[in-house]
XYZ file of C-alpha atoms in Angstrom:
555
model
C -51.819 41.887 80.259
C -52.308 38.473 81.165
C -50.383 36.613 84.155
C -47.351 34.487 83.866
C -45.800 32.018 86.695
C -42.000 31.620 86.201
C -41.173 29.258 89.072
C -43.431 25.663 89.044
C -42.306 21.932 89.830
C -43.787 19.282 88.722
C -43.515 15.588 89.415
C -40.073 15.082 88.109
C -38.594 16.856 91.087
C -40.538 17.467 94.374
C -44.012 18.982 92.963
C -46.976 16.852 92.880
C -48.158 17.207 89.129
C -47.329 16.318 86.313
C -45.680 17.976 83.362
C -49.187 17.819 81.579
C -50.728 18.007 84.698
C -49.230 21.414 85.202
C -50.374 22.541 81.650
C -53.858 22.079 82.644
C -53.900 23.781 85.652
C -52.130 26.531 83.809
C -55.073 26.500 80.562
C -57.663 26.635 83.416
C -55.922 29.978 85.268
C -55.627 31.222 81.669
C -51.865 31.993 82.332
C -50.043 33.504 78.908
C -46.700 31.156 80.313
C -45.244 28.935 82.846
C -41.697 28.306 83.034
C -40.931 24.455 84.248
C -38.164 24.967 86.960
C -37.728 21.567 88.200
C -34.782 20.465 90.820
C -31.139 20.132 88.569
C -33.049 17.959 86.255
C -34.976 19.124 82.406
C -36.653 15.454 82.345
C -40.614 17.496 82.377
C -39.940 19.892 79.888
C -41.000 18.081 76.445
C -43.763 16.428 77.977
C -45.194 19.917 78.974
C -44.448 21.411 75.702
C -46.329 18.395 74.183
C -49.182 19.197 76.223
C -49.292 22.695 75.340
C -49.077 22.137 71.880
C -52.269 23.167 70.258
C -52.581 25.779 72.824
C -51.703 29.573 73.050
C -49.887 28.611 76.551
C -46.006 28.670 76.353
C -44.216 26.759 78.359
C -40.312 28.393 79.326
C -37.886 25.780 79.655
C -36.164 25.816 82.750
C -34.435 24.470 85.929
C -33.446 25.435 89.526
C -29.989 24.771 90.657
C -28.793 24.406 94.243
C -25.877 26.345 95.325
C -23.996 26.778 98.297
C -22.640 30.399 99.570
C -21.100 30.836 102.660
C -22.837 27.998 104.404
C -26.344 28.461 102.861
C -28.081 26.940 100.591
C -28.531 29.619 97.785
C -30.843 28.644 94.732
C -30.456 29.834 91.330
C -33.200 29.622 88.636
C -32.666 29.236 84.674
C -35.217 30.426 81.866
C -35.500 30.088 78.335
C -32.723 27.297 78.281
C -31.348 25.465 75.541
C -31.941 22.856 77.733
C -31.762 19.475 75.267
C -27.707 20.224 74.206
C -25.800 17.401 74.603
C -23.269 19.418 76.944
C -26.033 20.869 79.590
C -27.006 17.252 80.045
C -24.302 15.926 81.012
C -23.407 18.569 83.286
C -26.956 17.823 85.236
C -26.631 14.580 85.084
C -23.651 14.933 87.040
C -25.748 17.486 89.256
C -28.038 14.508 89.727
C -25.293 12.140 90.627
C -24.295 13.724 92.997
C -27.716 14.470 94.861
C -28.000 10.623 94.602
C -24.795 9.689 96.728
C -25.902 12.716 99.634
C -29.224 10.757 99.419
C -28.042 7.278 99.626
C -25.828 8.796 102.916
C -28.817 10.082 104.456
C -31.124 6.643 104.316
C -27.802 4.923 105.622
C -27.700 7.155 108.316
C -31.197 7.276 109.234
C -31.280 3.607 109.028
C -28.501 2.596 111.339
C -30.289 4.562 114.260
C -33.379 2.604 113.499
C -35.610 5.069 111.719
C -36.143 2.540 108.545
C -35.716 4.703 105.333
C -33.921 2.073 102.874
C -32.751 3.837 99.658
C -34.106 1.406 97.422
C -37.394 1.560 98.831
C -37.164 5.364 98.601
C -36.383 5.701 95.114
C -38.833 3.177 93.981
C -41.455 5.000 95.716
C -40.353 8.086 93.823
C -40.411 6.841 90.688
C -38.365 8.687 87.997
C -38.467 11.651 90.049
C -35.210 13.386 91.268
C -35.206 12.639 94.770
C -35.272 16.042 97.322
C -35.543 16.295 101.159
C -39.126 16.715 100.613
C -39.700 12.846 99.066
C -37.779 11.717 102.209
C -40.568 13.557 104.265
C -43.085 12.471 102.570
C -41.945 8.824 103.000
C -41.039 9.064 106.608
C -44.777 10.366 106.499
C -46.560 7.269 104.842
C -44.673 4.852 106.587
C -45.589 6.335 110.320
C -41.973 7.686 110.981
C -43.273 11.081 111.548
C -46.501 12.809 112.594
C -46.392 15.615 110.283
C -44.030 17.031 107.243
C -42.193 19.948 109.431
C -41.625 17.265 111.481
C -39.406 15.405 109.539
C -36.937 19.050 108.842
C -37.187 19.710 112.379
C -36.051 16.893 113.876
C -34.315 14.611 111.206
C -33.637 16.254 108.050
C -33.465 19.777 108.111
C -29.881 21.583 107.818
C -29.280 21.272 110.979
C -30.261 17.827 111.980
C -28.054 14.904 112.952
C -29.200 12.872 109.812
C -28.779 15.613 107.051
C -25.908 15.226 104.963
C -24.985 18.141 102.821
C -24.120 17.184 99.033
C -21.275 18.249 96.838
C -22.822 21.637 95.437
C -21.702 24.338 93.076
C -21.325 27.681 94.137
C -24.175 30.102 92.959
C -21.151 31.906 90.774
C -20.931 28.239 88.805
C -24.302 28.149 88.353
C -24.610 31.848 86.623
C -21.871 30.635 84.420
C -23.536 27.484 83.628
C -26.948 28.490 82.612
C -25.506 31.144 80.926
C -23.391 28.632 78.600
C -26.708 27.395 78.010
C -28.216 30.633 76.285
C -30.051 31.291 79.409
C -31.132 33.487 82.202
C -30.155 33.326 85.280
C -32.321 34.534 87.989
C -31.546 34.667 91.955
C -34.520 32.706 93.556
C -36.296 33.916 96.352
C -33.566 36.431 98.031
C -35.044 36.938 101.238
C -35.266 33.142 102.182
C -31.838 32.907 102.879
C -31.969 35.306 106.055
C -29.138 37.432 105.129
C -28.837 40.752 106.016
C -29.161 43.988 103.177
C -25.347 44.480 103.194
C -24.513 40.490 102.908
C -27.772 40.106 100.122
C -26.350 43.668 98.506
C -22.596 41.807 98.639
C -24.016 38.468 97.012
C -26.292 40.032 94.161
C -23.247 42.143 93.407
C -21.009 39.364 92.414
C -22.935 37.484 91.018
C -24.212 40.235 89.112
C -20.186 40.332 87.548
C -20.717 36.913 87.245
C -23.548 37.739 84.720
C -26.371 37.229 87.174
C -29.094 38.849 84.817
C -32.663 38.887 86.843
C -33.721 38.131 90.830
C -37.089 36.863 91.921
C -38.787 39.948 92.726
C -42.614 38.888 93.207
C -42.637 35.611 95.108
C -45.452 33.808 96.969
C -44.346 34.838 100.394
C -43.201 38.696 99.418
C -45.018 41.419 100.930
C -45.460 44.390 99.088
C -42.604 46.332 101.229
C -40.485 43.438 100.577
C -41.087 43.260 96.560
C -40.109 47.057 96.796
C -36.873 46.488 98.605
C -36.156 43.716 96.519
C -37.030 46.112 92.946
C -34.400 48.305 94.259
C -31.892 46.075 94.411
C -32.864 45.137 90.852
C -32.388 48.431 89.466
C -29.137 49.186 91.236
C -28.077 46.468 89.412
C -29.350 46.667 85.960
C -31.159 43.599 87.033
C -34.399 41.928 85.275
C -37.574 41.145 87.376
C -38.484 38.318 87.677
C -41.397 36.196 89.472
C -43.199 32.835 90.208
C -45.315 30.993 92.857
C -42.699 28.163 93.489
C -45.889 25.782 93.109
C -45.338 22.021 94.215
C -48.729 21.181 94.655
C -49.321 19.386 97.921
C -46.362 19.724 98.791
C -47.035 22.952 99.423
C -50.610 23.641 100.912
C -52.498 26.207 99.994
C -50.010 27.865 97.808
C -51.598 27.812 93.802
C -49.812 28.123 90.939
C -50.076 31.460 89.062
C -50.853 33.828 92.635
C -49.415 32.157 95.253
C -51.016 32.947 98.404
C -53.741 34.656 96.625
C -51.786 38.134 95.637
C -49.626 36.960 93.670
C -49.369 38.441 89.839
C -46.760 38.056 87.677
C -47.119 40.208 84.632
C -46.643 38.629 81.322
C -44.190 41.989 80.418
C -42.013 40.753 82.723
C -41.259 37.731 80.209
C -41.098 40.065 77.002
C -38.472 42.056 78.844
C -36.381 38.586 79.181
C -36.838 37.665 76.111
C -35.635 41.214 75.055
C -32.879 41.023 77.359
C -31.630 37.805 76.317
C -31.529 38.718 72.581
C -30.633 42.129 72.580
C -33.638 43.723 71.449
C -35.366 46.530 72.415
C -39.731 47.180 72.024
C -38.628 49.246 68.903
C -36.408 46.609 66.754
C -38.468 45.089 63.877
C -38.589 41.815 62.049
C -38.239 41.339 58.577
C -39.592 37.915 57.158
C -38.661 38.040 52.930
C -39.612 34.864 50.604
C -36.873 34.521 48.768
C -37.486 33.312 45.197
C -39.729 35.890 43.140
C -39.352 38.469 46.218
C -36.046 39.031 47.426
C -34.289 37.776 44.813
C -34.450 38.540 41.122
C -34.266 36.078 38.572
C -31.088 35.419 38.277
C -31.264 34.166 41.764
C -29.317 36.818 43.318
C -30.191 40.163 45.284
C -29.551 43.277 42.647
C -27.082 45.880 44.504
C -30.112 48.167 45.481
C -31.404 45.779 47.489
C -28.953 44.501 49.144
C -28.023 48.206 49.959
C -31.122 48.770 51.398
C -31.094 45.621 53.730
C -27.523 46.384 54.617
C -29.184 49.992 56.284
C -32.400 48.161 57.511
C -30.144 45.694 59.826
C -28.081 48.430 60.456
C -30.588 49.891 62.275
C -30.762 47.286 64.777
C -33.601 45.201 63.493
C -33.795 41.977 62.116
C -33.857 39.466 59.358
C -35.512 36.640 58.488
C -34.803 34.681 55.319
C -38.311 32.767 55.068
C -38.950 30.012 52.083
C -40.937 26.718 51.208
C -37.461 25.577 50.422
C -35.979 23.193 52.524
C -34.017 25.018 55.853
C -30.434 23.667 54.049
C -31.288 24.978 51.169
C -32.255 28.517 52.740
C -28.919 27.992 54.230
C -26.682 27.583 51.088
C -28.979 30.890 49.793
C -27.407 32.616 52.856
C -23.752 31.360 52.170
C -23.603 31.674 48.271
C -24.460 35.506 48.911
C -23.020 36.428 51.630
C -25.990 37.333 54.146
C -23.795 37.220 57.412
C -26.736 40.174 59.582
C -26.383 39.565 63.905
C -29.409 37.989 65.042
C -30.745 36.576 61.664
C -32.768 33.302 61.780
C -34.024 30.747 58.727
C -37.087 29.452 58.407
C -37.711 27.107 55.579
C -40.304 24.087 54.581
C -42.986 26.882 54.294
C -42.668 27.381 58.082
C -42.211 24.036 59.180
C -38.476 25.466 60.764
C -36.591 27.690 62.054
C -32.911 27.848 63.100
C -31.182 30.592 64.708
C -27.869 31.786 62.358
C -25.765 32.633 65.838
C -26.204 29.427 67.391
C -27.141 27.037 65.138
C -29.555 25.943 67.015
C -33.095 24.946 65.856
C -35.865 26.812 67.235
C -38.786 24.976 66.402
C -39.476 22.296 63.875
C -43.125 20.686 62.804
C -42.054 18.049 60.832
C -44.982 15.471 59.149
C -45.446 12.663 60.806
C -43.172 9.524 59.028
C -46.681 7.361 58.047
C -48.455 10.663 56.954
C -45.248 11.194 54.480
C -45.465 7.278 53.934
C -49.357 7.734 52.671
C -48.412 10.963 50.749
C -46.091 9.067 48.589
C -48.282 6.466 48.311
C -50.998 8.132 46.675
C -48.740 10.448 44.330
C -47.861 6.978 42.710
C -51.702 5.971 42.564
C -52.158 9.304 40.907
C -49.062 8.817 38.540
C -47.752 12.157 39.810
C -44.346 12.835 41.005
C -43.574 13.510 44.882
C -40.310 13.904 47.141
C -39.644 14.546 50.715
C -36.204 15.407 52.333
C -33.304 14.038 54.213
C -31.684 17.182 54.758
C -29.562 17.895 52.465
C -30.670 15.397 50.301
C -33.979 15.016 48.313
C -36.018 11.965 49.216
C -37.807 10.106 46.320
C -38.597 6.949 44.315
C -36.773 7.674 41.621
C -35.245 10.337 39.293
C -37.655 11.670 36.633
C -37.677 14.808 34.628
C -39.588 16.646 37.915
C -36.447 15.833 39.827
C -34.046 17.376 37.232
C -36.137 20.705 37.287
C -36.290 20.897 40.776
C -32.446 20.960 40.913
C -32.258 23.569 38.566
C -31.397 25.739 41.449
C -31.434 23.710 44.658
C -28.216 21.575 44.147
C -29.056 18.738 46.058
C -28.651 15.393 46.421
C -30.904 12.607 45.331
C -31.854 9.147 47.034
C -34.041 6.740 45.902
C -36.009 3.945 46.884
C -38.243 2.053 44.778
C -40.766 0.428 46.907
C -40.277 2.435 50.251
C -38.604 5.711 50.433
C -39.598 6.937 53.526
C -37.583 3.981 54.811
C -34.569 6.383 54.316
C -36.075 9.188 56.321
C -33.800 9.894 59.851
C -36.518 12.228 61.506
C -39.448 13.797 60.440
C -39.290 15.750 57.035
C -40.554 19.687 56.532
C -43.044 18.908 53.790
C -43.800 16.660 50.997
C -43.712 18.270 47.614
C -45.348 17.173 43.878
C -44.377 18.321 40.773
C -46.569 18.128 37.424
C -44.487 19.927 34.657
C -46.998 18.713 32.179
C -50.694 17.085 33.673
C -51.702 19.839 35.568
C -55.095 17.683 36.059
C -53.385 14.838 37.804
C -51.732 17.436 40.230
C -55.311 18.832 40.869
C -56.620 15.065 41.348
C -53.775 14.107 44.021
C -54.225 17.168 45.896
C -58.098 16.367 46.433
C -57.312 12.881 47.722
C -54.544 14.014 49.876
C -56.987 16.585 51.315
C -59.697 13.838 51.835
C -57.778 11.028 52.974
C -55.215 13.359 55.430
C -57.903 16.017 56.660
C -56.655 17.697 60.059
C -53.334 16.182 59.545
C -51.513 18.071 57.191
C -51.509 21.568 54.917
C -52.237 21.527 51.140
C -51.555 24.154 48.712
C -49.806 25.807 45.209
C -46.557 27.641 45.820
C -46.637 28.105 42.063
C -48.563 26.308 38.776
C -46.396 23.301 39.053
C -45.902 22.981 42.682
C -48.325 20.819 45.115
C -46.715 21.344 49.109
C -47.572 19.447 51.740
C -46.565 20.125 55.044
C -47.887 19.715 58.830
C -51.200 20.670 59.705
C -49.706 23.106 62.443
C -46.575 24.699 59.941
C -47.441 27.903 57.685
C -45.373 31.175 57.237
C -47.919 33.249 59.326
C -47.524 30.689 62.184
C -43.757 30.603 61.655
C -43.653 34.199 62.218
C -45.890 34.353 65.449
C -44.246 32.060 66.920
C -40.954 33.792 66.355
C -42.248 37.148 67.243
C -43.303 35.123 70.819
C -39.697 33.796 71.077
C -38.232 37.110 70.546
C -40.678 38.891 72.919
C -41.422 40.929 69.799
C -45.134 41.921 68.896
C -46.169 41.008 65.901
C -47.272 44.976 64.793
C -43.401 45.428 64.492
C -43.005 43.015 61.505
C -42.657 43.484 57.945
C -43.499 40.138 55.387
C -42.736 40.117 52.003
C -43.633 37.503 49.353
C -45.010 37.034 45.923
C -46.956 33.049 46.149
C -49.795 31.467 47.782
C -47.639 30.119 50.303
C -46.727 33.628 51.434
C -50.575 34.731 51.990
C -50.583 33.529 55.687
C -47.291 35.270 56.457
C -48.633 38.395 54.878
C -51.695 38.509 57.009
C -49.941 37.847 60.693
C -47.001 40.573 60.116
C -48.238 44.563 61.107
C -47.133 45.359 57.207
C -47.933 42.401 54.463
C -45.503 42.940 51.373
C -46.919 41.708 48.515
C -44.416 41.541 45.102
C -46.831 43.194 41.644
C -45.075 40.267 40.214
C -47.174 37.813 42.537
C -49.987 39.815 42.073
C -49.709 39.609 38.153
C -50.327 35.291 38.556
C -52.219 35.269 41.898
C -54.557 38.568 41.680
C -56.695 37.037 45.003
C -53.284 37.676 47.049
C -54.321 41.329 47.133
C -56.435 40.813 49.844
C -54.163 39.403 52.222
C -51.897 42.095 52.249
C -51.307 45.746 53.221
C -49.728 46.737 50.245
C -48.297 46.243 47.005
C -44.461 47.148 45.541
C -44.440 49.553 42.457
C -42.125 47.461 40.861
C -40.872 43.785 40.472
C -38.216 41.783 42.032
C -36.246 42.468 38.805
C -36.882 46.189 39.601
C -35.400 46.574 43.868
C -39.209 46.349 44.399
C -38.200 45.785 47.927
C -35.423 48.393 47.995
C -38.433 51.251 48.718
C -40.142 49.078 51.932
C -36.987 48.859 53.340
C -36.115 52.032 52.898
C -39.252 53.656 54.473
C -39.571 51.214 57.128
């Protein structure tokens, strides 16, 4: 079991590296994870995820709040946020405002008795950073104010000092709340640096713990082991999670390293799996079901026969859950879902062969590998030097020059909208698109021709393949099914070994291999016989036969 560090700042608060910085130093501990838990600000996370992208390393979005209890200054930490809402930023921006106006108080008072710490200067020096106590050290440090960093909290700064000014802070119950309205976990940061006594720490974690307090930092850089054993009991007299991080800032810190601390510090990756767990109401036994739709689980009139849909009523009913997977695009998947009623807790959808995935509770949109706009610009370019037919997306609608016969056969099904542009039609494109897709109804040779200069021109920038005779996808580099569900199954805090894939296409084959059982429909076998090999097994009978009914049943 690899190590994880669930409490790092970088320079966007009071740490000393940077986002990508961090991600480095994290790649060269080989940590499995790293949670970003900057000072009331989220401004590091997508440049760490960015870093981290063509690595195994996860990075856990989250933040550490400043609270006050009773006089103290009581810190709560947030994981696995949904951290870029529109609502959670405004509410810490307004966390930031607020740090601003104590800070601006502080220089004023600091430089009317003649110990020069101009705001202006300050912030300048800091950069985009969210300005703590510890940048006003540092400063007071560079400039000659001050001999050493203690220093500067002993005498000038520190709680008790004549030029600290306390700022307008939430209470630690506000913050629970808060980060909870966020879809997160909130954690009590280092309990025993708040010098309260058992009864008073016992009192806090309690309320907070009806608040809906759901973990406390059990392994922390300066915990002995007698301490992290105190501190486990009041986790499970609480039903609480364990949780655990260095609290690196780099420099700011000395001697204290990201991933162990002091040195003997280890934070166990199954600490994270039991959040994620936590968080979305799973347990080690649930199971994932990821089903193609067209060919698999539906029949051929487009609609799940009775059996089936019996049989996936039981299978959710069980606890596990489902996962309505398709090279379709996400809205599309979506309407699927409506027109027939699929309404299971916890499902997601991932559509564009992979490319996305958005969580049916919330809404929200997990992950999303869209192709790059001038990759989709130099697709559609050469499906017009090939004289074949292509189209992108602008979800809902269909993206393409103009309306041919392909287009009309494509909506056969997928009821869609259609806009055009002759000369340019990525010029209508609002973000990224899932995938490119050409259709050849009749010149199978031209299809064949396009897909070899795609792969040429485009190599290591996108994915080519068949998801049927007439059907050329193209789609990010880094988007398949298999990837899709692995990085689900790491979301979740589910292993892989407890999935089940099912599909019936070449654009399945990837999804097959990375689930514990690979599904494959006879009826894909019948067109695609090489499919065999990437899976475990094969249905008895077709999609028009509940060939699925028996999996789910025995599963």
């Amino acid at each position: 079991m690899r190590a994880v560090d669930l409490h790092v700042h970088s320079t966007k608060s009071d740490g000393t590296f940077t986002p990508s910085e961090l991600v480095s130093l994290a790649l060269s501990k080989n940590l499995a994870a790293f949670a970003l838990t900057d000072h009331d600000t989220t401004d590091g996370i997508a440049e760490a995820v960015l870093a981290a992208r063509d690595t195994d390393l996860e990075i856990i979005p989250g933040i550490e709040l400043s609270t006050e209890y009773e006089g103290k200054d009581i810190h709560v930490v947030g994981l696995c946020l949904d951290y870029d809402t529109p609502g959670f930023q405004e509410r810490i921006h307004a966390f930031a405002d607020a740090r601003e106006l104590r800070n601006q108080k502080m220089c004023d008072r600091l430089c009317a008795a003649g110990i020069p710490v101009p705001y202006d200067e300050l912030k300048k020096e800091c950069g985009e950073a969210v300005v703590t106590r510890a940048h006003f050290a540092q400063y007071m440090l560079r400039h000659g104010l001050i001999s050493s960093l203690p220093e500067a909290f002993s005498r000038y700064i520190g709680d008790d000092c004549p030029y600290f000014v306390p700022r307008e802070k939430i209470t630690p119950h506000m913050a629970v709340s808060f980060i909870l309205s966020a879809h997160g976990i909130p954690i009590l940061a280092h309990p025993l640096q708040y010098h309260l006594t058992p009864g008073e720490l016992d009192t806090l974690v309690s309320s907070l713990k009806n608040e809906g307090l759901m973990g406390i930092e059990v392994y922390y850089c300066t915990h002995t082991l007698q301490q992290q054993g105190e501190i486990l009991a009041l986790a499970d007299k609480y039903g609480l999670l364990a949780s655990g991080g260095s609290d690196f800032h780099g420099a700011n810190k000395p001697n204290l390293d990201m991933g162990n601390g002091y040195g003997s510090l280890f934070v166990s990756e199954h600490l994270l799996t039991q959040m994620k767990q936590r968080l979305h109401s799973l347990t080690p036994r649930t199971k994932l079901f990821f089903s193609d739709l067209d060919g698999t689980l539906l029949n051929s009139d487009k609609v799940i026969s009775p059996a089936t849909r019996e049989a996936l009523d039981q299978w959710c009913a069980r606890g596990n859950r489902f996962i309505m997977t398709s090279g379709r695009a996400t809205s599309s998947v979506s309407s699927v879902k409506k027109q027939l009623s699929l309404h299971y807790p916890g499902m997601f959808l991932c559509g564009f062969n992979g490319a996305e995935m958005i969580d049916c509770d919330t809404g929200r949109r997990i992950f999303r590998e869209g192709l790059p706009i001038p990759v989709v610009r130099r697709v559609l370019d050469l499906a017009e030097e090939c004289g074949v037919y292509c189209q992108t997306y602008a979800e809902p609608a269909i993206v393409c020059r103009r309306i041919t016969r392909e287009t009309e056969y494509y909506r056969r099904y997928i009821h869609a909208d259609v806009l055009c542009d002759e000369e340019d039609p990525a010029s209508l494109l609002p973000e990224e698109p899932g995938k490119c897709i050409a259709i050849a109804l009749e010149d199978l040779d031209r299809l064949e021709t396009f897909r070899l200069r795609v792969e040429e021109e485009l190599a290591g920038q996108v994915n080519v393949f068949y998801s049927s005779a007439y059907y050329l996808e193209v789609v990010s580099c880094r988007a398949d099914k298999g990837r899709a569900l692995r990085r689900l199954c790491r979301y979740l805090g589910v292993s892989p070994e407890n999935t089940i894939a099912a599909g019936d296409s070449g654009n399945d084959a990837s999804m097959l291999e990375a689930a514990g059982l690979g599904v494959l429909m006879c009826n894909g076998l019948a067109l695609l016989p090489e499919l065999e090999k990437s899976a475990d097994l094969i249905t008895e009978t077709d999609n028009d036969h509940d060939g699925l009914a028996r999996i789910l049943q025995e599963n």
